[in-house]
Tab-separated table of C-alpha atoms and ligand atoms in Angstrom:
chain	number	residue	atom	x	y	z
A	1	MET	CA	0.000	0.000	0.000
A	2	VAL	CA	1.483	3.284	-0.942
A	3	ARG	CA	0.885	7.005	-0.591
A	4	LEU	CA	0.089	8.584	-3.957
A	5	PRO	CA	2.997	10.499	-5.590
A	6	ASN	CA	3.015	14.196	-4.703
A	7	THR	CA	1.814	15.220	-8.174
A	8	LEU	CA	-1.681	15.512	-6.671
A	9	HIS	CA	-0.634	18.328	-4.335
A	10	HIS	CA	1.025	20.131	-7.304
A	11	LEU	CA	-2.233	19.726	-9.303
A	12	SER	CA	-4.226	21.432	-6.568
A	13	LYS	CA	-2.887	24.793	-7.749
A	14	ILE	CA	-4.164	24.360	-11.341
A	15	SER	CA	-7.756	25.541	-11.951
A	16	ALA	CA	-9.776	23.111	-14.112
A	17	PRO	CA	-11.525	23.963	-17.409
A	18	ARG	CA	-14.955	25.557	-16.865
A	19	THR	CA	-16.766	23.228	-19.299
A	20	ILE	CA	-18.086	19.657	-19.206
A	21	ASN	CA	-16.643	17.547	-21.973
A	22	SER	CA	-18.463	14.275	-22.418
A	23	HIS	CA	-15.520	11.976	-22.875
A	24	ASN	CA	-13.812	12.895	-19.604
A	25	LEU	CA	-16.904	13.115	-17.409
A	26	HIS	CA	-15.709	16.247	-15.637
A	27	PHE	CA	-18.261	18.425	-13.800
A	28	ALA	CA	-18.974	22.056	-14.569
A	29	THR	CA	-19.180	23.189	-10.952
A	30	PRO	CA	-21.559	25.967	-9.905
A	31	SER	CA	-20.002	29.369	-9.113
A	32	ALA	CA	-18.933	30.078	-5.492
A	33	THR	CA	-21.915	32.192	-4.489
A	34	MET	CA	-24.329	29.260	-5.187
A	35	THR	CA	-22.675	26.728	-2.804
A	36	GLN	CA	-23.488	28.127	0.665
A	37	THR	CA	-25.418	24.979	1.452
A	38	PRO	CA	-22.848	22.317	2.307
A	39	GLN	CA	-22.052	19.756	-0.327
A	40	ARG	CA	-23.104	16.417	1.202
A	41	ILE	CA	-20.627	13.617	0.707
A	42	CYS	CA	-22.037	10.296	1.881
A	43	ILE	CA	-19.731	7.285	2.223
A	44	LEU	CA	-21.327	3.853	2.587
A	45	GLY	CA	-19.041	1.358	4.349
A	46	GLY	CA	-16.190	2.174	6.737
A	47	GLY	CA	-13.673	-0.409	5.566
A	48	PHE	CA	-10.442	0.029	3.594
A	49	GLY	CA	-12.191	1.916	0.837
A	50	GLY	CA	-14.715	4.015	2.785
A	51	LEU	CA	-12.869	4.956	5.962
A	52	TYR	CA	-9.662	5.961	4.172
A	53	THR	CA	-11.651	7.996	1.628
A	54	ALA	CA	-13.370	9.843	4.480
A	55	LEU	CA	-10.057	10.523	6.237
A	56	LYS	CA	-8.439	11.748	3.021
A	57	LEU	CA	-11.405	14.009	2.252
A	58	SER	CA	-11.256	15.520	5.733
A	59	GLU	CA	-7.593	16.396	5.130
A	60	LYS	CA	-8.400	18.293	1.942
A	61	THR	CA	-8.443	22.078	1.894
A	62	TRP	CA	-12.025	23.158	1.373
A	63	ASP	CA	-12.840	26.726	0.488
A	64	ALA	CA	-15.024	28.371	3.157
A	65	SER	CA	-17.483	29.285	0.405
A	66	GLN	CA	-17.791	25.620	-0.467
A	67	PRO	CA	-18.428	23.848	2.838
A	68	VAL	CA	-18.794	20.110	2.782
A	69	GLU	CA	-20.442	17.626	5.086
A	70	ILE	CA	-18.767	14.209	5.162
A	71	THR	CA	-20.912	11.367	6.526
A	72	LEU	CA	-19.581	7.829	7.011
A	73	VAL	CA	-22.108	5.013	7.434
A	74	ASP	CA	-21.296	1.544	8.728
A	75	ARG	CA	-23.391	-1.131	10.422
A	76	GLN	CA	-20.455	-1.991	12.732
A	77	ASP	CA	-19.132	0.426	15.344
A	78	CYS	CA	-15.513	-0.298	14.508
A	79	PHE	CA	-13.137	-0.396	11.558
A	80	VAL	CA	-11.650	-3.873	11.054
A	81	PHE	CA	-8.078	-4.139	9.792
A	82	LEU	CA	-8.850	-7.484	8.138
A	83	PRO	CA	-5.261	-8.553	7.334
A	84	LEU	CA	-4.611	-8.661	11.116
A	85	LEU	CA	-7.806	-10.532	12.040
A	86	TYR	CA	-5.841	-13.821	12.405
A	87	GLU	CA	-3.846	-12.308	15.247
A	88	LEU	CA	-7.091	-11.952	17.214
A	89	LEU	CA	-7.531	-15.729	17.018
A	90	SER	CA	-3.951	-16.440	18.049
A	91	GLY	CA	-4.174	-13.889	20.871
A	92	GLU	CA	-1.105	-12.050	19.541
A	93	LEU	CA	-3.212	-8.867	19.171
A	94	GLN	CA	-6.179	-7.387	21.009
A	95	SER	CA	-9.510	-6.147	19.615
A	96	TRP	CA	-8.763	-2.445	20.208
A	97	GLU	CA	-5.626	-2.800	18.064
A	98	VAL	CA	-7.249	-4.655	15.126
A	99	ALA	CA	-10.747	-3.163	15.319
A	100	PRO	CA	-10.633	0.410	16.685
A	101	PRO	CA	-14.009	2.137	17.208
A	102	PHE	CA	-14.989	4.688	14.557
A	103	VAL	CA	-15.763	7.274	17.223
A	104	ASP	CA	-12.106	7.202	18.335
A	105	LEU	CA	-10.708	7.177	14.792
A	106	LEU	CA	-12.869	10.116	13.704
A	107	ALA	CA	-12.632	12.123	16.927
A	108	ASP	CA	-10.246	14.763	15.516
A	109	THR	CA	-12.039	15.121	12.171
A	110	ASN	CA	-15.176	16.783	10.865
A	111	ILE	CA	-16.517	13.429	9.686
A	112	ARG	CA	-19.958	12.480	11.005
A	113	PHE	CA	-20.291	8.750	11.755
A	114	VAL	CA	-23.676	7.048	11.467
A	115	ARG	CA	-23.905	3.506	12.765
A	116	ALA	CA	-26.640	1.875	10.704
A	117	GLY	CA	-27.214	-0.674	7.976
A	118	VAL	CA	-27.691	0.569	4.426
A	119	GLU	CA	-30.995	-0.743	3.152
A	120	ARG	CA	-31.426	1.035	-0.159
A	121	VAL	CA	-29.776	3.621	-2.389
A	122	GLU	CA	-32.303	5.750	-4.315
A	123	ILE	CA	-30.192	7.044	-7.153
A	124	GLU	CA	-32.818	9.269	-8.789
A	125	ALA	CA	-33.661	10.976	-5.490
A	126	ARG	CA	-29.967	11.055	-4.508
A	127	GLN	CA	-30.668	9.600	-1.065
A	128	VAL	CA	-29.858	6.556	1.038
A	129	ALA	CA	-32.343	4.709	3.250
A	130	LEU	CA	-30.877	3.249	6.449
A	131	ASP	CA	-32.247	0.402	8.588
A	132	ASP	CA	-32.852	2.788	11.506
A	133	GLY	CA	-35.370	4.719	9.425
A	134	GLN	CA	-33.013	7.589	8.627
A	135	THR	CA	-32.676	8.914	5.077
A	136	LEU	CA	-29.452	10.628	4.025
A	137	LYS	CA	-29.399	12.972	1.030
A	138	TYR	CA	-26.156	13.249	-0.944
A	139	ASP	CA	-24.426	15.276	-3.642
A	140	ARG	CA	-21.612	12.778	-3.904
A	141	LEU	CA	-21.878	9.139	-2.889
A	142	VAL	CA	-19.182	6.524	-2.299
A	143	LEU	CA	-20.153	2.862	-2.464
A	144	ALA	CA	-17.633	0.923	-0.337
A	145	LEU	CA	-19.706	-1.808	1.292
A	146	GLY	CA	-17.201	-4.559	0.508
A	147	GLY	CA	-18.317	-8.128	-0.124
A	148	GLU	CA	-19.797	-11.098	1.712
A	149	THR	CA	-18.856	-14.761	1.939
A	150	PRO	CA	-21.208	-16.794	-0.261
A	151	THR	CA	-22.803	-19.546	1.833
A	152	GLN	CA	-25.842	-20.562	-0.217
A	153	SER	CA	-24.183	-22.802	-2.803
A	154	VAL	CA	-23.641	-25.845	-0.548
A	155	SER	CA	-26.185	-27.295	1.883
A	156	GLY	CA	-25.439	-26.902	5.554
A	157	VAL	CA	-22.830	-24.150	5.155
A	158	ASP	CA	-25.151	-21.459	6.442
A	159	ASP	CA	-26.095	-23.506	9.522
A	160	TYR	CA	-22.877	-25.259	10.480
A	161	ALA	CA	-19.830	-23.606	8.909
A	162	TYR	CA	-17.920	-20.617	10.307
A	163	GLY	CA	-17.014	-17.671	8.061
A	164	PHE	CA	-14.045	-15.397	8.691
A	165	ARG	CA	-14.751	-11.958	7.233
A	166	THR	CA	-15.981	-9.758	10.080
A	167	ILE	CA	-15.094	-9.021	13.695
A	168	ASP	CA	-18.205	-10.939	14.776
A	169	ASP	CA	-16.984	-13.949	12.774
A	170	ALA	CA	-13.673	-13.778	14.653
A	171	TYR	CA	-15.370	-13.569	18.074
A	172	ARG	CA	-17.732	-16.442	17.205
A	173	LEU	CA	-14.844	-18.610	16.037
A	174	LYS	CA	-12.794	-17.735	19.105
A	175	GLU	CA	-15.714	-18.826	21.296
A	176	LYS	CA	-16.038	-22.121	19.414
A	177	LEU	CA	-12.297	-22.802	19.732
A	178	ARG	CA	-12.440	-22.104	23.468
A	179	GLU	CA	-15.356	-24.543	23.741
A	180	LEU	CA	-13.434	-27.256	21.870
A	181	GLU	CA	-10.200	-26.634	23.788
A	182	THR	CA	-11.990	-26.944	27.158
A	183	SER	CA	-13.790	-30.131	26.025
A	184	ASP	CA	-12.204	-33.570	26.191
A	185	ARG	CA	-12.073	-33.682	22.409
A	186	ASP	CA	-8.620	-34.922	21.239
A	187	PRO	CA	-7.726	-34.508	18.481
A	188	ILE	CA	-9.741	-31.440	17.508
A	189	ARG	CA	-10.595	-32.025	13.839
A	190	ILE	CA	-10.935	-28.926	11.681
A	191	ALA	CA	-11.744	-28.676	7.978
A	192	ILE	CA	-10.900	-25.384	6.231
A	193	VAL	CA	-12.628	-24.963	2.902
A	194	GLY	CA	-10.830	-22.689	0.427
A	195	GLY	CA	-7.064	-22.823	-0.190
A	196	GLY	CA	-6.712	-19.112	-0.933
A	197	TYR	CA	-4.903	-16.537	1.238
A	198	SER	CA	-7.466	-16.619	4.039
A	199	GLY	CA	-7.707	-20.413	4.127
A	200	ILE	CA	-3.935	-20.891	4.335
A	201	GLU	CA	-3.392	-18.070	6.860
A	202	LEU	CA	-6.208	-19.446	9.029
A	203	ALA	CA	-4.879	-23.016	8.811
A	204	CYS	CA	-1.402	-21.996	9.993
A	205	THR	CA	-2.803	-19.763	12.750
A	206	LEU	CA	-5.109	-22.493	14.102
A	207	ALA	CA	-2.441	-25.189	13.844
A	208	ASP	CA	-0.092	-23.093	15.997
A	209	ARG	CA	-2.864	-22.357	18.476
A	210	LEU	CA	-3.970	-25.990	18.875
A	211	GLU	CA	-0.511	-27.523	18.523
A	212	ASP	CA	-0.619	-31.356	18.899
A	213	ARG	CA	-4.327	-31.385	19.655
A	214	GLY	CA	-5.172	-30.008	16.212
A	215	ARG	CA	-5.906	-32.202	13.179
A	216	LEU	CA	-6.346	-29.839	10.265
A	217	ARG	CA	-7.159	-30.341	6.597
A	218	LEU	CA	-7.351	-27.701	3.895
A	219	ILE	CA	-9.743	-28.374	1.015
A	220	ASP	CA	-9.539	-26.657	-2.362
A	221	ARG	CA	-11.155	-27.310	-5.730
A	222	HIS	CA	-7.993	-26.443	-7.718
A	223	GLU	CA	-4.950	-28.614	-8.417
A	224	VAL	CA	-2.588	-25.968	-6.965
A	225	LEU	CA	-2.903	-23.454	-4.136
A	226	LEU	CA	-2.375	-19.719	-4.530
A	227	LYS	CA	-2.278	-19.856	-8.328
A	228	SER	CA	-1.958	-16.063	-8.668
A	229	SER	CA	0.829	-15.774	-6.071
A	230	SER	CA	4.601	-15.514	-6.588
A	231	GLU	CA	6.449	-18.839	-6.624
A	232	PHE	CA	8.328	-17.649	-3.523
A	233	ASN	CA	5.150	-17.129	-1.481
A	234	ARG	CA	3.553	-20.306	-2.823
A	235	GLU	CA	6.596	-22.326	-1.739
A	236	ALA	CA	6.704	-20.642	1.680
A	237	ALA	CA	2.996	-21.408	2.177
A	238	ARG	CA	3.443	-25.030	1.092
A	239	GLN	CA	6.354	-25.403	3.538
A	240	ALA	CA	4.415	-23.819	6.406
A	241	LEU	CA	1.428	-26.145	5.813
A	242	SER	CA	3.632	-29.226	5.642
A	243	ASP	CA	5.639	-28.190	8.764
A	244	ARG	CA	2.312	-28.140	10.609
A	245	ASP	CA	1.140	-31.507	9.194
A	246	ILE	CA	-1.869	-29.873	7.588
A	247	TRP	CA	-3.440	-32.303	5.132
A	248	ILE	CA	-4.386	-30.776	1.760
A	249	ASP	CA	-7.257	-32.038	-0.431
A	250	TYR	CA	-6.715	-30.764	-3.976
A	251	GLU	CA	-9.346	-30.805	-6.746
A	252	THR	CA	-12.008	-31.466	-4.124
A	253	GLU	CA	-15.492	-30.006	-3.908
A	254	ILE	CA	-17.788	-29.865	-0.894
A	255	ASP	CA	-21.010	-31.840	-1.227
A	256	ALA	CA	-22.533	-30.934	2.143
A	257	VAL	CA	-21.695	-29.725	5.637
A	258	ALA	CA	-23.386	-31.094	8.771
A	259	ALA	CA	-23.020	-30.447	12.505
A	260	THR	CA	-20.266	-33.050	12.958
A	261	SER	CA	-19.253	-34.077	9.445
A	262	ILE	CA	-18.360	-32.815	5.979
A	263	SER	CA	-18.848	-34.581	2.628
A	264	LEU	CA	-15.962	-34.244	0.208
A	265	LYS	CA	-16.351	-34.921	-3.504
A	266	TYR	CA	-13.159	-35.931	-5.329
A	267	ARG	CA	-13.756	-36.783	-8.951
A	268	ASP	CA	-16.868	-39.015	-8.732
A	269	GLN	CA	-16.242	-40.264	-5.216
A	270	THR	CA	-17.890	-38.741	-2.154
A	271	ASP	CA	-16.506	-39.312	1.346
A	272	THR	CA	-18.137	-38.106	4.531
A	273	ILE	CA	-15.633	-37.457	7.299
A	274	PRO	CA	-16.217	-36.481	10.947
A	275	VAL	CA	-15.180	-32.957	11.941
A	276	ASP	CA	-15.529	-30.711	14.988
A	277	LEU	CA	-15.374	-27.440	13.063
A	278	VAL	CA	-15.757	-26.338	9.435
A	279	LEU	CA	-14.322	-23.006	8.308
A	280	TRP	CA	-15.683	-21.537	5.062
A	281	THR	CA	-13.327	-19.096	3.310
A	282	VAL	CA	-14.564	-19.577	-0.236
A	283	GLY	CA	-14.792	-16.488	-2.452
A	284	MET	CA	-16.634	-13.221	-2.160
A	285	GLU	CA	-20.010	-12.016	-3.408
A	286	VAL	CA	-21.525	-8.572	-3.613
A	287	ALA	CA	-24.313	-7.744	-1.156
A	288	SER	CA	-27.898	-7.590	-2.424
A	289	VAL	CA	-28.178	-3.881	-1.568
A	290	VAL	CA	-25.481	-3.303	-4.231
A	291	ARG	CA	-26.660	-5.963	-6.707
A	292	SER	CA	-30.112	-4.322	-6.783
A	293	LEU	CA	-28.752	-0.917	-7.822
A	294	PRO	CA	-29.983	0.188	-11.302
A	295	VAL	CA	-26.416	0.482	-12.656
A	296	GLU	CA	-24.197	-1.727	-14.845
A	297	HIS	CA	-23.004	-4.863	-13.030
A	298	SER	CA	-20.556	-7.675	-13.853
A	299	ASP	CA	-21.643	-11.333	-13.601
A	300	ARG	CA	-20.379	-11.289	-10.028
A	301	GLY	CA	-22.668	-8.327	-9.334
A	302	GLN	CA	-19.758	-5.900	-9.029
A	303	VAL	CA	-20.426	-2.326	-10.183
A	304	PHE	CA	-18.674	-1.193	-13.367
A	305	THR	CA	-16.660	1.993	-12.901
A	306	GLU	CA	-14.764	4.449	-15.061
A	307	THR	CA	-11.026	4.759	-14.431
A	308	THR	CA	-11.897	7.833	-12.345
A	309	LEU	CA	-13.777	5.351	-10.080
A	310	GLN	CA	-17.089	6.987	-10.950
A	311	VAL	CA	-19.930	4.571	-11.599
A	312	LYS	CA	-20.616	4.272	-15.320
A	313	GLY	CA	-23.455	6.655	-16.191
A	314	HIS	CA	-23.543	8.176	-12.667
A	315	PRO	CA	-20.668	10.654	-12.241
A	316	GLU	CA	-21.952	11.702	-8.807
A	317	ILE	CA	-21.391	8.158	-7.474
A	318	PHE	CA	-18.027	6.460	-6.854
A	319	ALA	CA	-17.614	2.717	-6.324
A	320	ILE	CA	-14.466	1.241	-4.811
A	321	GLY	CA	-13.088	-1.845	-3.102
A	322	ASP	CA	-14.458	-5.367	-3.372
A	323	LEU	CA	-17.814	-4.311	-4.855
A	324	ALA	CA	-16.275	-2.503	-7.834
A	325	ASP	CA	-15.382	-3.997	-11.186
A	326	CYS	CA	-12.482	-1.689	-11.942
A	327	TYR	CA	-9.835	-1.368	-14.654
A	328	ASP	CA	-7.165	1.193	-13.911
A	329	ALA	CA	-5.649	3.791	-16.257
A	330	SER	CA	-3.190	1.248	-17.658
A	331	GLY	CA	-6.078	-1.079	-18.512
A	332	GLN	CA	-5.320	-3.677	-15.847
A	333	LYS	CA	-8.213	-5.212	-13.901
A	334	VAL	CA	-7.520	-4.646	-10.241
A	335	PRO	CA	-7.950	-7.462	-7.689
A	336	THR	CA	-10.250	-7.361	-4.649
A	337	THR	CA	-7.677	-6.571	-1.975
A	338	ALA	CA	-7.162	-4.088	0.863
A	339	GLN	CA	-4.156	-2.794	-1.023
A	340	VAL	CA	-6.378	-1.805	-3.964
A	341	ALA	CA	-9.172	-0.342	-1.812
A	342	PHE	CA	-6.647	1.722	0.107
A	343	GLN	CA	-5.079	3.150	-3.064
A	344	GLN	CA	-8.507	3.788	-4.598
A	345	ALA	CA	-9.443	5.778	-1.480
A	346	ASP	CA	-6.770	8.348	-2.281
A	347	TYR	CA	-8.031	8.804	-5.832
A	348	THR	CA	-11.676	8.835	-4.767
A	349	ALA	CA	-11.032	11.571	-2.211
A	350	TRP	CA	-9.109	13.536	-4.806
A	351	ASN	CA	-11.747	13.085	-7.517
A	352	ILE	CA	-14.629	14.073	-5.233
A	353	TRP	CA	-12.684	17.117	-4.096
A	354	ALA	CA	-11.728	17.922	-7.687
A	355	SER	CA	-15.339	17.537	-8.891
A	356	LEU	CA	-16.493	19.980	-6.222
A	357	THR	CA	-13.675	22.482	-6.582
A	358	ASP	CA	-13.175	22.906	-10.288
A	359	ARG	CA	-10.195	20.645	-10.690
A	360	PRO	CA	-9.371	17.810	-13.046
A	361	LEU	CA	-10.313	14.276	-12.028
A	362	LEU	CA	-7.591	11.666	-12.181
A	363	PRO	CA	-7.696	8.150	-13.585
A	364	PHE	CA	-6.830	5.539	-10.948
A	365	ARG	CA	-3.353	4.026	-11.330
A	366	TYR	CA	-2.896	0.827	-9.310
A	367	GLN	CA	0.577	0.130	-7.981
A	368	ASN	CA	0.906	-3.531	-7.091
A	369	LEU	CA	3.366	-3.549	-4.191
A	370	GLY	CA	3.354	-7.336	-3.859
A	371	GLU	CA	1.770	-9.513	-1.183
A	372	MET	CA	2.250	-10.598	2.410
A	373	MET	CA	0.820	-13.570	4.305
A	374	THR	CA	0.968	-14.628	7.910
A	375	LEU	CA	1.939	-18.293	8.162
A	376	GLY	CA	1.482	-18.915	11.874
A	377	HIS	CA	3.198	-17.656	15.001
A	378	ASP	CA	6.097	-15.262	14.251
A	379	ASN	CA	6.124	-16.561	10.691
A	380	ALA	CA	5.156	-14.841	7.429
A	381	THR	CA	6.147	-14.506	3.805
A	382	LEU	CA	6.236	-11.461	1.608
A	383	SER	CA	7.304	-10.719	-1.935
A	384	GLY	CA	7.132	-7.530	-3.938
A	385	LEU	CA	9.239	-4.562	-5.088
A	386	GLY	CA	12.049	-7.006	-5.836
A	387	ILE	CA	12.148	-8.301	-2.257
A	388	SER	CA	11.232	-11.837	-1.136
A	389	ILE	CA	11.601	-12.804	2.509
A	390	ASN	CA	9.916	-15.253	4.860
A	391	GLY	CA	10.125	-16.450	8.450
A	392	GLU	CA	10.477	-14.163	11.459
A	393	VAL	CA	11.975	-11.266	9.516
A	394	ALA	CA	8.980	-11.263	7.175
A	395	HIS	CA	6.699	-11.432	10.231
A	396	PHE	CA	8.204	-8.242	11.652
A	397	ALA	CA	8.217	-6.522	8.266
A	398	ARG	CA	4.548	-7.374	7.772
A	399	ARG	CA	3.681	-6.042	11.233
A	400	LEU	CA	5.582	-2.801	10.610
A	401	VAL	CA	3.935	-2.242	7.229
A	402	TYR	CA	0.494	-2.813	8.750
A	403	LEU	CA	1.314	-0.580	11.720
A	404	TYR	CA	2.087	2.186	9.203
A	405	ARG	CA	-1.170	1.451	7.420
A	406	LEU	CA	-3.445	1.671	10.458
A	407	PRO	CA	-6.031	4.431	9.865
A	408	THR	CA	-4.781	7.352	12.001
A	409	LEU	CA	-1.439	8.515	13.415
A	410	LYS	CA	-2.934	8.412	16.902
A	411	HIS	CA	-3.921	4.766	16.543
A	412	GLN	CA	-0.558	3.912	14.971
A	413	LEU	CA	1.233	5.442	17.968
A	414	ASN	CA	-1.013	3.717	20.533
A	415	VAL	CA	-0.576	0.333	18.890
A	416	GLY	CA	3.137	0.870	18.223
A	417	LEU	CA	3.808	1.810	21.847
A	418	ASN	CA	1.848	-1.199	22.991
A	419	TRP	CA	3.927	-3.475	20.744
A	420	ILE	CA	7.077	-2.075	22.354
A	421	ALA	CA	5.725	-2.163	25.929
A	422	LYS	CA	4.032	-5.574	25.871
A	423	PRO	CA	7.167	-7.803	25.579
A	424	ILE	CA	8.775	-5.759	28.361
A	425	GLN	CA	5.688	-6.157	30.568
A	426	ASP	CA	5.596	-9.906	29.815
A	427	LEU	CA	9.282	-10.186	30.715
A	428	LEU	CA	8.834	-8.305	33.979
A	429	ALA	CA	5.774	-10.400	34.796
A	430	SER	CA	7.733	-13.611	34.169
A	431	LEU	CA	10.577	-12.373	36.410
A	432	SER	CA	8.301	-11.391	39.293
B	1	FAD	C1	-9.576	-12.368	6.877
B	1	FAD	C2	-9.168	-11.482	5.730
B	1	FAD	C3	-7.828	-11.177	5.541
B	1	FAD	C4	-7.440	-10.365	4.470
B	1	FAD	N1	-6.103	-10.080	4.300
B	1	FAD	C5	-5.734	-9.240	3.301
B	1	FAD	C6	-4.353	-8.887	3.139
B	1	FAD	O1	-3.478	-9.368	3.866
B	1	FAD	N2	-4.034	-8.015	2.131
B	1	FAD	C7	-4.984	-7.495	1.293
B	1	FAD	O2	-4.643	-6.693	0.423
B	1	FAD	N3	-6.304	-7.826	1.407
B	1	FAD	C8	-6.680	-8.683	2.394
B	1	FAD	N4	-8.001	-9.031	2.527
B	1	FAD	C9	-8.997	-8.484	1.569
B	1	FAD	C10	-9.392	-7.104	2.011
B	1	FAD	O3	-9.611	-7.047	3.374
B	1	FAD	C11	-10.575	-6.575	1.199
B	1	FAD	O4	-10.270	-6.656	-0.167
B	1	FAD	C12	-10.851	-5.119	1.585
B	1	FAD	O5	-11.208	-5.058	2.932
B	1	FAD	C13	-11.921	-4.518	0.692
B	1	FAD	O6	-12.171	-3.220	1.140
B	1	FAD	P1	-13.664	-2.641	1.072
B	1	FAD	O7	-13.581	-1.239	1.551
B	1	FAD	O8	-14.228	-2.929	-0.263
B	1	FAD	O9	-14.504	-3.562	2.086
B	1	FAD	P2	-14.356	-3.804	3.631
B	1	FAD	O10	-12.997	-3.422	4.126
B	1	FAD	O11	-14.842	-5.177	3.842
B	1	FAD	O12	-15.387	-2.760	4.288
B	1	FAD	C14	-16.755	-2.831	4.028
B	1	FAD	C15	-17.452	-2.144	5.206
B	1	FAD	O13	-18.830	-1.979	4.868
B	1	FAD	C16	-19.636	-2.306	5.976
B	1	FAD	N5	-20.926	-2.757	5.453
B	1	FAD	C17	-21.152	-3.808	4.624
B	1	FAD	N6	-22.459	-3.883	4.303
B	1	FAD	C18	-23.074	-2.858	4.956
B	1	FAD	C19	-24.421	-2.379	5.010
B	1	FAD	N7	-25.406	-2.958	4.324
B	1	FAD	N8	-24.674	-1.299	5.764
B	1	FAD	C20	-23.688	-0.655	6.457
B	1	FAD	N9	-22.393	-1.063	6.443
B	1	FAD	C21	-22.089	-2.137	5.697
B	1	FAD	C22	-18.866	-3.380	6.719
B	1	FAD	O14	-19.234	-3.392	8.090
B	1	FAD	C23	-17.405	-2.958	6.496
B	1	FAD	O15	-16.938	-2.150	7.545
B	1	FAD	C24	-8.414	-9.847	3.588
B	1	FAD	C25	-9.778	-10.150	3.766
B	1	FAD	C26	-10.156	-10.961	4.827
B	1	FAD	C27	-11.617	-11.285	5.018
């Protein structure tokens, strides 16, 4: 994840053309005297796309004659730094570090936080209906509601499997693990469905937590894991799984999940095996509130955007993160990652500001900085920018990068100080 090159600041001094030209979708903004009423910027979803867009917008210089109101809506009361969610399960990190409350993060800003679920976006009326009965009008809207884990495709998943996408998922899983660990169950048999980043990171984290009592298997429908990863990271992941005796089922589909068993389909053979816990980390789908929007959607339901991140045909609406089907200025399709959502947030904030202050909008340019994975306790792998490292060094590098990426300087300092103090406290406690 990277801070955009400084060209943006330099651009802020250029005044934009005063006309709309169709092919670049720029806005002819009203003259200063007409904009006493605040421009209402409404951001739906306080994740990597939405929260960082709000924070960037609040840092922009707004002309007094063009006041803005920035409203951030989320159904949770906290931002979740998803790449560090595993560390909640392992106990290496605490909730306040990984999931800081919005009220704390936004305390020193002019951003209004509304905790509510988004029920409907009425594009014609330029308003959003929330599940607490409120209606929010907007002049600019940011869709950043992320995605959900699809659970409908296989019977029993909804009732018996555990997802791992939200803070509530992490708490629920933690509770289940505690229940199993305090039972007389030995071994504790866990099936993790989905051999992507989340599946592998979860498998290593749980294996280190359960140690000898854990019997883990990772199930994936493909013949290789992490197809889109670098060979270095793929090899490091394979090694970490084998070091932890995690069994891997390749080319295997799930037929059904039940309370204490899972049915695996390999070629035309189906085996039902007993399990104590099934984790479901398969894929991502767009929420129905987004799918039902009268805009252009991909087969996956993602919203098609221009390179400026505006929704096709709706220049007043921006769509970013997992719910957006986005090609950047170089024509590359961008993946659904935090890294992308974070970089899009910078451009979205700029383009909203530019569209309201007579400046040129910018096409999004994605900079792929590589990838990092946690592979259990004090172990990780990372490759990108010509660097490939794994083990403990990669673990520290990953932690430092994520510390730097936490939403606000205040939170970075609080967490950073805690990371320095905690080992000292533990040492003193062990000596006393
Ligand atoms: C466990 C895990 C680990 C990951 N690790 C990495 C990693 O290491 N590196 C990486 O690049 N990517 C990682 N990802 C992917 C990454 O987190 C997502 O791509 C990224 O969060 C997408 O950003 P977003 O803003 O689109 O959505 P999110 O960050 O998911 O934010 C969406 C927000 O919208 C809110 N919301 C959703 N629906 C509603 C509604 N109807 N009403 C109100 N609020 C709503 C949610 O509460 C949430 O806060 C990981 C994902 C997971 C699940």
